[in-house]
């Protein structure tokens, strides 16, 4: 070990973020293993001075008159060259020439150091991911698998895989581009830390609004609920805690600038911003936007079910394409919604 090794460790810390102290600890363990393999003795003291770029290894040996174990014992006359006052039965530290560790010991040391680097990188990666847990992050698309469509992304210094199932609609990711992803969860696996990332999770839209709308970030406007069918449509319910601030207007922004930025990030996904209300009937009516609602009648049994009446010409608008508008409104409010036209369905009166 010399100053060049300490310089290499400093470079490792700079480039890979692995602390020098972490690697020095691993190197010390490697030296202990090398002593055990070479001398059958792991009772040693290791002094490292990174400032001077030097280190010393002292192997503890018992002072004897006749040696039976070369690795653990030392003759009295040799011991007194180290410490003139020592006697039989005492322990002295014998400084080792680490070059004499031998090929096997050196290989063991190298393997432990490599493992230390891997452990350090895993620790750094886990820390990188955990600091971004349930957060919106910007990621660089490194490569896209042409067969599966899965994308390998670089988040900080760590890699994560975005499966095709977690991508928005038919979006085409290109290598070298930057995209926003939501870190759903972080798991420690046998192959190292793994981040579960997504672009279809409802909280991705929530985090995008927090980033784009200062009133949400500072708590003036609160996002109460989000329902989403990724790549197609999202409904978001917002509430203002300041009577002078319009929650929906704040989210839309001047000339629609704020919501447009989010729509662009999501590849054209439609976003309905509605006002939240503690009154279920009012909230349900808002949630069915852009359709007009004439009345909301809750079920008499107290369940979260209701019948909504809309103008005859707006029934299809309220239900939406393949039932999407009604489905998202139900998910947003937590209510089961039955929609009927103002004039009623054909034959409805006769059935009564």
CSV table of C-alpha atoms in Angstrom, one decimal:
chain,number,residue,atom,x,y,z
A,1,UNK,CA,0.0,0.0,0.0
A,2,UNK,CA,1.4,3.4,-0.9
A,3,UNK,CA,0.2,6.9,-1.8
A,4,UNK,CA,-1.0,5.7,-5.2
A,5,UNK,CA,-3.5,3.5,-3.6
A,6,UNK,CA,-4.9,6.3,-1.5
A,7,UNK,CA,-5.1,8.5,-4.6
A,8,UNK,CA,-7.0,5.7,-6.3
A,9,UNK,CA,-9.4,5.5,-3.4
A,10,UNK,CA,-9.9,9.3,-3.5
A,11,UNK,CA,-10.7,9.0,-7.2
A,12,UNK,CA,-13.1,6.1,-6.5
A,13,UNK,CA,-14.9,8.4,-4.0
A,14,UNK,CA,-15.1,11.2,-6.5
A,15,UNK,CA,-16.3,9.1,-9.5
A,16,UNK,CA,-18.5,6.5,-7.9
A,17,UNK,CA,-19.4,8.2,-4.6
A,18,UNK,CA,-17.9,5.4,-2.5
A,19,UNK,CA,-16.4,7.0,0.7
A,20,UNK,CA,-12.7,6.5,1.2
A,21,UNK,CA,-13.4,5.4,4.9
A,22,UNK,CA,-15.7,2.7,3.6
A,23,UNK,CA,-13.1,1.3,1.3
A,24,UNK,CA,-10.3,1.5,4.0
A,25,UNK,CA,-12.5,-0.5,6.3
A,26,UNK,CA,-12.9,-3.2,3.5
A,27,UNK,CA,-9.1,-3.1,2.9
A,28,UNK,CA,-8.4,-3.7,6.6
A,29,UNK,CA,-10.7,-6.7,6.5
A,30,UNK,CA,-8.9,-8.0,3.5
A,31,UNK,CA,-5.6,-7.6,5.3
A,32,UNK,CA,-6.9,-9.6,8.3
A,33,UNK,CA,-8.1,-12.3,5.9
A,34,UNK,CA,-4.7,-12.3,4.2
A,35,UNK,CA,-2.9,-12.7,7.6
A,36,UNK,CA,-5.2,-15.6,8.5
A,37,UNK,CA,-4.5,-17.3,5.2
A,38,UNK,CA,-0.7,-16.7,5.1
A,39,UNK,CA,0.2,-17.0,8.8
A,40,UNK,CA,-2.8,-18.8,10.4
A,41,UNK,CA,-3.1,-15.7,12.6
A,42,UNK,CA,-5.7,-13.0,12.4
A,43,UNK,CA,-4.7,-11.2,15.5
A,44,UNK,CA,-3.2,-8.1,13.9
A,45,UNK,CA,-3.2,-4.3,14.2
A,46,UNK,CA,-3.4,-2.2,11.1
A,47,UNK,CA,-2.4,1.5,11.1
A,48,UNK,CA,-3.3,3.5,8.1
A,49,UNK,CA,-2.3,7.1,7.4
A,50,UNK,CA,-4.1,8.5,4.3
A,51,UNK,CA,-2.4,11.9,4.7
A,52,UNK,CA,1.1,10.3,4.4
A,53,UNK,CA,-0.1,7.5,2.1
A,54,UNK,CA,1.3,4.8,4.2
A,55,UNK,CA,0.1,1.8,6.3
A,56,UNK,CA,1.6,-0.6,8.7
A,57,UNK,CA,0.5,-4.1,9.7
A,58,UNK,CA,1.6,-5.6,13.1
A,59,UNK,CA,0.9,-9.3,13.7
A,60,UNK,CA,0.6,-10.2,17.4
A,61,UNK,CA,2.9,-13.1,18.3
A,62,UNK,CA,3.5,-14.8,21.7
A,63,UNK,CA,7.1,-14.8,22.9
A,64,UNK,CA,8.4,-18.4,23.4
A,65,UNK,CA,11.7,-20.3,23.8
A,66,UNK,CA,10.8,-22.9,21.3
A,67,UNK,CA,8.5,-22.2,18.3
A,68,UNK,CA,5.8,-24.7,17.5
A,69,UNK,CA,3.6,-22.3,15.4
A,70,UNK,CA,5.5,-19.9,13.2
A,71,UNK,CA,2.5,-17.7,12.5
A,72,UNK,CA,1.6,-17.1,16.1
A,73,UNK,CA,4.9,-17.4,18.0
A,74,UNK,CA,8.3,-15.7,18.1
A,75,UNK,CA,11.6,-16.6,19.8
A,76,UNK,CA,12.6,-14.5,22.8
A,77,UNK,CA,15.8,-13.3,21.2
A,78,UNK,CA,13.9,-12.0,18.1
A,79,UNK,CA,11.2,-10.5,20.3
A,80,UNK,CA,13.7,-8.5,22.2
A,81,UNK,CA,14.9,-6.9,19.0
A,82,UNK,CA,11.4,-5.4,18.9
A,83,UNK,CA,11.0,-4.7,22.6
A,84,UNK,CA,14.1,-5.2,24.8
A,85,UNK,CA,11.9,-5.5,28.0
A,86,UNK,CA,9.6,-8.3,26.7
A,87,UNK,CA,9.6,-11.8,28.3
A,88,UNK,CA,8.4,-15.3,27.6
A,89,UNK,CA,4.6,-15.5,27.5
A,90,UNK,CA,4.1,-11.9,26.6
A,91,UNK,CA,2.8,-10.7,23.2
A,92,UNK,CA,4.7,-8.4,20.8
A,93,UNK,CA,3.6,-6.8,17.5
A,94,UNK,CA,5.7,-8.0,14.6
A,95,UNK,CA,5.7,-5.6,11.7
A,96,UNK,CA,4.9,-7.4,8.4
A,97,UNK,CA,6.2,-6.9,4.9
A,98,UNK,CA,2.9,-7.1,3.1
A,99,UNK,CA,4.7,-8.1,-0.1
A,100,UNK,CA,5.3,-11.5,1.6
A,101,UNK,CA,1.6,-12.3,2.0
A,102,UNK,CA,1.8,-14.6,-1.0
A,103,UNK,CA,-0.3,-15.0,-4.2
A,104,UNK,CA,-3.3,-16.6,-2.5
A,105,UNK,CA,-3.5,-14.0,0.3
A,106,UNK,CA,-3.1,-11.2,-2.2
A,107,UNK,CA,-5.9,-12.6,-4.4
A,108,UNK,CA,-8.1,-12.9,-1.3
A,109,UNK,CA,-7.4,-9.2,-0.5
A,110,UNK,CA,-8.3,-8.2,-4.1
A,111,UNK,CA,-11.5,-10.1,-4.0
A,112,UNK,CA,-12.6,-8.6,-0.7
A,113,UNK,CA,-11.8,-5.1,-2.1
A,114,UNK,CA,-13.8,-5.8,-5.2
A,115,UNK,CA,-16.7,-6.9,-3.1
A,116,UNK,CA,-16.3,-3.8,-1.0
A,117,UNK,CA,-16.6,-1.7,-4.2
A,118,UNK,CA,-19.7,-3.6,-5.2
A,119,UNK,CA,-21.2,-3.3,-1.7
A,120,UNK,CA,-20.4,0.4,-1.7
A,121,UNK,CA,-22.1,0.9,-5.0
A,122,UNK,CA,-25.1,-1.0,-3.9
A,123,UNK,CA,-25.3,1.1,-0.7
A,124,UNK,CA,-25.0,4.3,-2.8
A,125,UNK,CA,-27.7,3.1,-5.2
A,126,UNK,CA,-30.0,2.2,-2.4
A,127,UNK,CA,-29.5,5.6,-0.8
A,128,UNK,CA,-30.0,7.3,-4.2
A,129,UNK,CA,-33.4,5.5,-4.7
A,130,UNK,CA,-34.6,5.8,-1.1
A,131,UNK,CA,-34.1,9.5,-1.2
A,132,UNK,CA,-36.4,9.6,-4.2
A,133,UNK,CA,-39.1,7.2,-2.9
A,134,UNK,CA,-42.6,8.3,-3.9
A,135,UNK,CA,-41.1,11.3,-5.6
A,136,UNK,CA,-41.1,12.6,-9.2
A,137,UNK,CA,-37.7,12.4,-10.8
A,138,UNK,CA,-36.1,13.3,-14.1
A,139,UNK,CA,-34.5,10.3,-15.8
A,140,UNK,CA,-32.2,9.9,-18.8
A,141,UNK,CA,-33.2,7.1,-21.3
A,142,UNK,CA,-30.1,5.1,-21.7
A,143,UNK,CA,-31.4,2.3,-24.0
A,144,UNK,CA,-34.7,0.8,-25.1
A,145,UNK,CA,-35.1,-3.0,-25.6
A,146,UNK,CA,-36.5,-3.3,-29.2
A,147,UNK,CA,-38.1,-6.6,-28.3
A,148,UNK,CA,-39.9,-5.9,-25.0
A,149,UNK,CA,-40.0,-2.1,-25.3
A,150,UNK,CA,-38.6,-1.8,-21.7
A,151,UNK,CA,-36.4,1.2,-21.2
A,152,UNK,CA,-33.3,1.4,-19.0
A,153,UNK,CA,-33.2,4.8,-17.3
A,154,UNK,CA,-30.4,6.6,-15.5
A,155,UNK,CA,-31.6,8.3,-12.3
A,156,UNK,CA,-28.7,10.2,-10.8
A,157,UNK,CA,-25.9,7.6,-10.8
A,158,UNK,CA,-28.3,4.6,-10.5
A,159,UNK,CA,-30.0,2.6,-13.2
A,160,UNK,CA,-33.7,1.5,-13.2
A,161,UNK,CA,-35.9,-0.3,-15.7
A,162,UNK,CA,-39.2,1.1,-16.9
A,163,UNK,CA,-41.3,-1.8,-18.2
A,164,UNK,CA,-43.5,-1.3,-21.2
A,165,UNK,CA,-46.5,-1.8,-18.9
A,166,UNK,CA,-45.5,1.3,-16.9
A,167,UNK,CA,-45.2,3.5,-20.0
A,168,UNK,CA,-47.9,5.9,-21.1
A,169,UNK,CA,-50.0,4.7,-24.0
A,170,UNK,CA,-48.1,4.2,-27.2
A,171,UNK,CA,-45.3,6.7,-26.4
A,172,UNK,CA,-42.0,6.0,-28.1
A,173,UNK,CA,-39.1,6.6,-25.8
A,174,UNK,CA,-35.8,7.6,-27.5
A,175,UNK,CA,-32.3,7.0,-26.2
A,176,UNK,CA,-30.7,10.2,-24.9
A,177,UNK,CA,-34.1,11.9,-24.1
A,178,UNK,CA,-35.2,13.0,-20.6
A,179,UNK,CA,-38.5,11.9,-19.1
A,180,UNK,CA,-40.3,12.3,-15.8
A,181,UNK,CA,-41.0,9.1,-13.8
A,182,UNK,CA,-42.6,8.3,-10.4
A,183,UNK,CA,-40.6,6.1,-7.9
A,184,UNK,CA,-43.4,3.9,-6.6
A,185,UNK,CA,-41.2,1.7,-4.3
A,186,UNK,CA,-37.7,0.7,-3.5
A,187,UNK,CA,-36.8,-3.0,-2.8
A,188,UNK,CA,-33.5,-4.7,-1.8
A,189,UNK,CA,-33.1,-7.8,-3.9
A,190,UNK,CA,-30.3,-10.4,-4.3
A,191,UNK,CA,-29.1,-8.5,-7.3
A,192,UNK,CA,-29.0,-5.2,-5.5
A,193,UNK,CA,-31.5,-2.4,-4.9
A,194,UNK,CA,-34.3,-2.1,-7.3
A,195,UNK,CA,-36.5,0.9,-7.9
A,196,UNK,CA,-40.1,0.3,-9.1
A,197,UNK,CA,-40.8,3.2,-11.4
A,198,UNK,CA,-43.8,4.2,-13.4
A,199,UNK,CA,-45.4,6.7,-15.7
A,200,UNK,CA,-48.9,5.4,-15.3
A,201,UNK,CA,-49.3,5.8,-11.6
A,202,UNK,CA,-51.9,8.4,-10.5
A,203,UNK,CA,-49.4,10.0,-8.2
A,204,UNK,CA,-47.2,10.9,-11.2
A,205,UNK,CA,-49.9,13.4,-12.2
A,206,UNK,CA,-50.2,14.6,-8.6
A,207,UNK,CA,-46.4,15.3,-8.4
A,208,UNK,CA,-46.4,17.0,-11.8
A,209,UNK,CA,-49.0,19.4,-10.6
A,210,UNK,CA,-47.0,20.0,-7.3
A,211,UNK,CA,-44.0,20.9,-9.5
A,212,UNK,CA,-46.0,23.1,-11.9
A,213,UNK,CA,-48.4,24.9,-9.6
A,214,UNK,CA,-46.7,27.0,-6.8
A,215,UNK,CA,-50.1,27.2,-4.9
A,216,UNK,CA,-50.1,23.4,-4.5
A,217,UNK,CA,-46.5,23.3,-3.5
A,218,UNK,CA,-47.0,25.9,-0.7
A,219,UNK,CA,-50.3,24.3,0.5
A,220,UNK,CA,-52.7,27.0,-0.6
A,221,UNK,CA,-54.3,24.6,-3.0
A,222,UNK,CA,-54.7,20.9,-2.0
A,223,UNK,CA,-55.1,17.9,-4.3
A,224,UNK,CA,-57.9,15.9,-2.7
A,225,UNK,CA,-58.2,13.0,-5.2
A,226,UNK,CA,-56.8,11.7,-8.5
A,227,UNK,CA,-58.3,9.1,-10.9
A,228,UNK,CA,-56.4,8.1,-14.0
A,229,UNK,CA,-56.5,6.0,-17.1
A,230,UNK,CA,-52.9,6.5,-18.2
A,231,UNK,CA,-52.4,7.7,-21.8
A,232,UNK,CA,-56.1,8.7,-22.1
A,233,UNK,CA,-57.6,10.8,-19.4
A,234,UNK,CA,-57.1,11.9,-15.8
A,235,UNK,CA,-59.5,13.6,-13.4
A,236,UNK,CA,-58.0,15.6,-10.5
A,237,UNK,CA,-60.0,17.2,-7.6
A,238,UNK,CA,-58.6,20.3,-6.0
A,239,UNK,CA,-59.5,22.5,-3.0
A,240,UNK,CA,-58.4,26.0,-2.2
A,241,UNK,CA,-57.7,26.9,1.5
A,242,UNK,CA,-57.6,30.6,0.6
A,243,UNK,CA,-61.0,32.2,-0.5
A,244,UNK,CA,-59.0,34.6,-2.8
A,245,UNK,CA,-57.4,31.8,-4.7
A,246,UNK,CA,-59.3,29.8,-7.4
A,247,UNK,CA,-58.1,26.2,-7.1
A,248,UNK,CA,-59.1,25.2,-10.6
A,249,UNK,CA,-57.8,28.5,-12.2
A,250,UNK,CA,-54.4,28.1,-10.4
A,251,UNK,CA,-54.0,24.6,-11.8
A,252,UNK,CA,-54.9,25.7,-15.3
A,253,UNK,CA,-52.6,28.7,-15.3
A,254,UNK,CA,-52.6,31.8,-17.4
A,255,UNK,CA,-53.9,30.8,-20.9
A,256,UNK,CA,-53.7,27.2,-19.8
A,257,UNK,CA,-49.9,27.2,-19.6
A,258,UNK,CA,-49.5,25.1,-16.4
A,259,UNK,CA,-51.9,22.3,-17.4
A,260,UNK,CA,-50.5,22.4,-21.0
A,261,UNK,CA,-47.0,21.6,-19.7
A,262,UNK,CA,-48.3,18.6,-17.8
A,263,UNK,CA,-50.4,17.4,-20.8
A,264,UNK,CA,-47.3,17.7,-23.0
A,265,UNK,CA,-45.2,15.7,-20.5
A,266,UNK,CA,-47.9,12.9,-20.6
A,267,UNK,CA,-48.0,12.8,-24.4
A,268,UNK,CA,-51.4,14.6,-24.9
A,269,UNK,CA,-53.3,12.8,-22.1
A,270,UNK,CA,-56.5,14.8,-21.4
A,271,UNK,CA,-56.8,16.3,-17.9
A,272,UNK,CA,-60.1,17.4,-16.2
A,273,UNK,CA,-59.5,19.7,-13.2
A,274,UNK,CA,-62.6,19.8,-10.9
A,275,UNK,CA,-63.3,21.6,-7.6
A,276,UNK,CA,-63.6,19.3,-4.6
A,277,UNK,CA,-66.6,19.7,-2.2
A,278,UNK,CA,-67.4,18.2,1.1
A,279,UNK,CA,-71.0,18.0,-0.2
A,280,UNK,CA,-71.1,14.7,-2.1
A,281,UNK,CA,-73.8,15.8,-4.5
A,282,UNK,CA,-71.8,18.9,-5.5
A,283,UNK,CA,-68.6,16.9,-5.8
A,284,UNK,CA,-70.2,14.2,-8.0
A,285,UNK,CA,-71.7,16.9,-10.2
A,286,UNK,CA,-68.3,18.5,-10.6
A,287,UNK,CA,-66.6,15.2,-11.2
A,288,UNK,CA,-68.8,14.4,-14.2
A,289,UNK,CA,-67.4,17.5,-16.0
A,290,UNK,CA,-67.6,18.5,-18.9
A,291,UNK,CA,-71.2,17.3,-18.7
A,292,UNK,CA,-73.8,19.4,-17.0
A,293,UNK,CA,-75.7,17.8,-14.1
A,294,UNK,CA,-79.3,18.6,-13.2
A,295,UNK,CA,-79.6,16.6,-10.0
A,296,UNK,CA,-77.8,14.1,-7.8
A,297,UNK,CA,-80.0,11.8,-5.7
A,298,UNK,CA,-78.1,9.6,-3.1
A,299,UNK,CA,-79.4,6.1,-2.5
A,300,UNK,CA,-81.8,5.9,0.5
A,301,UNK,CA,-80.0,2.9,2.0
A,302,UNK,CA,-77.1,5.2,3.0
A,303,UNK,CA,-74.6,3.4,0.6
A,304,UNK,CA,-72.2,5.4,-1.5
A,305,UNK,CA,-74.4,5.1,-4.5
A,306,UNK,CA,-76.4,7.8,-6.3
A,307,UNK,CA,-78.6,8.5,-9.4
A,308,UNK,CA,-77.5,11.5,-11.5
A,309,UNK,CA,-79.8,13.2,-14.0
A,310,UNK,CA,-78.3,15.0,-17.0
A,311,UNK,CA,-79.9,16.9,-19.9
A,312,UNK,CA,-81.0,14.5,-22.7
A,313,UNK,CA,-78.5,15.8,-25.1
A,314,UNK,CA,-75.6,15.3,-22.7
A,315,UNK,CA,-76.1,11.6,-21.7
A,316,UNK,CA,-73.3,10.3,-23.9
A,317,UNK,CA,-71.0,13.2,-22.8
A,318,UNK,CA,-71.6,12.3,-19.1
A,319,UNK,CA,-71.0,8.6,-19.7
A,320,UNK,CA,-68.0,9.2,-22.0
A,321,UNK,CA,-66.4,7.1,-24.6
A,322,UNK,CA,-66.8,3.5,-23.5
A,323,UNK,CA,-68.0,4.7,-20.1
A,324,UNK,CA,-64.7,6.4,-19.3
A,325,UNK,CA,-66.0,9.7,-17.9
A,326,UNK,CA,-68.5,8.0,-15.6
A,327,UNK,CA,-65.9,5.5,-14.5
A,328,UNK,CA,-63.3,8.1,-13.7
A,329,UNK,CA,-65.8,10.2,-11.8
A,330,UNK,CA,-66.8,7.2,-9.7
A,331,UNK,CA,-63.2,6.5,-8.9
A,332,UNK,CA,-62.5,10.1,-8.1
A,333,UNK,CA,-65.5,10.5,-5.7
A,334,UNK,CA,-65.7,7.0,-4.3
A,335,UNK,CA,-69.4,6.8,-5.3
A,336,UNK,CA,-71.2,4.4,-7.5
A,337,UNK,CA,-72.9,6.6,-10.1
A,338,UNK,CA,-76.0,5.7,-12.2
A,339,UNK,CA,-76.6,8.3,-14.9
A,340,UNK,CA,-80.0,8.9,-16.6
A,341,UNK,CA,-81.3,11.4,-19.1
A,342,UNK,CA,-83.8,14.1,-17.9
A,343,UNK,CA,-86.7,12.6,-19.9
A,344,UNK,CA,-85.9,9.1,-18.5
A,345,UNK,CA,-85.2,5.9,-20.4
A,346,UNK,CA,-87.7,4.6,-22.9
A,347,UNK,CA,-90.2,2.3,-21.2
A,348,UNK,CA,-89.0,3.3,-17.7
A,349,UNK,CA,-92.4,4.7,-16.6
A,350,UNK,CA,-94.2,1.5,-17.7
A,351,UNK,CA,-91.8,-0.6,-15.6
A,352,UNK,CA,-92.8,1.3,-12.5
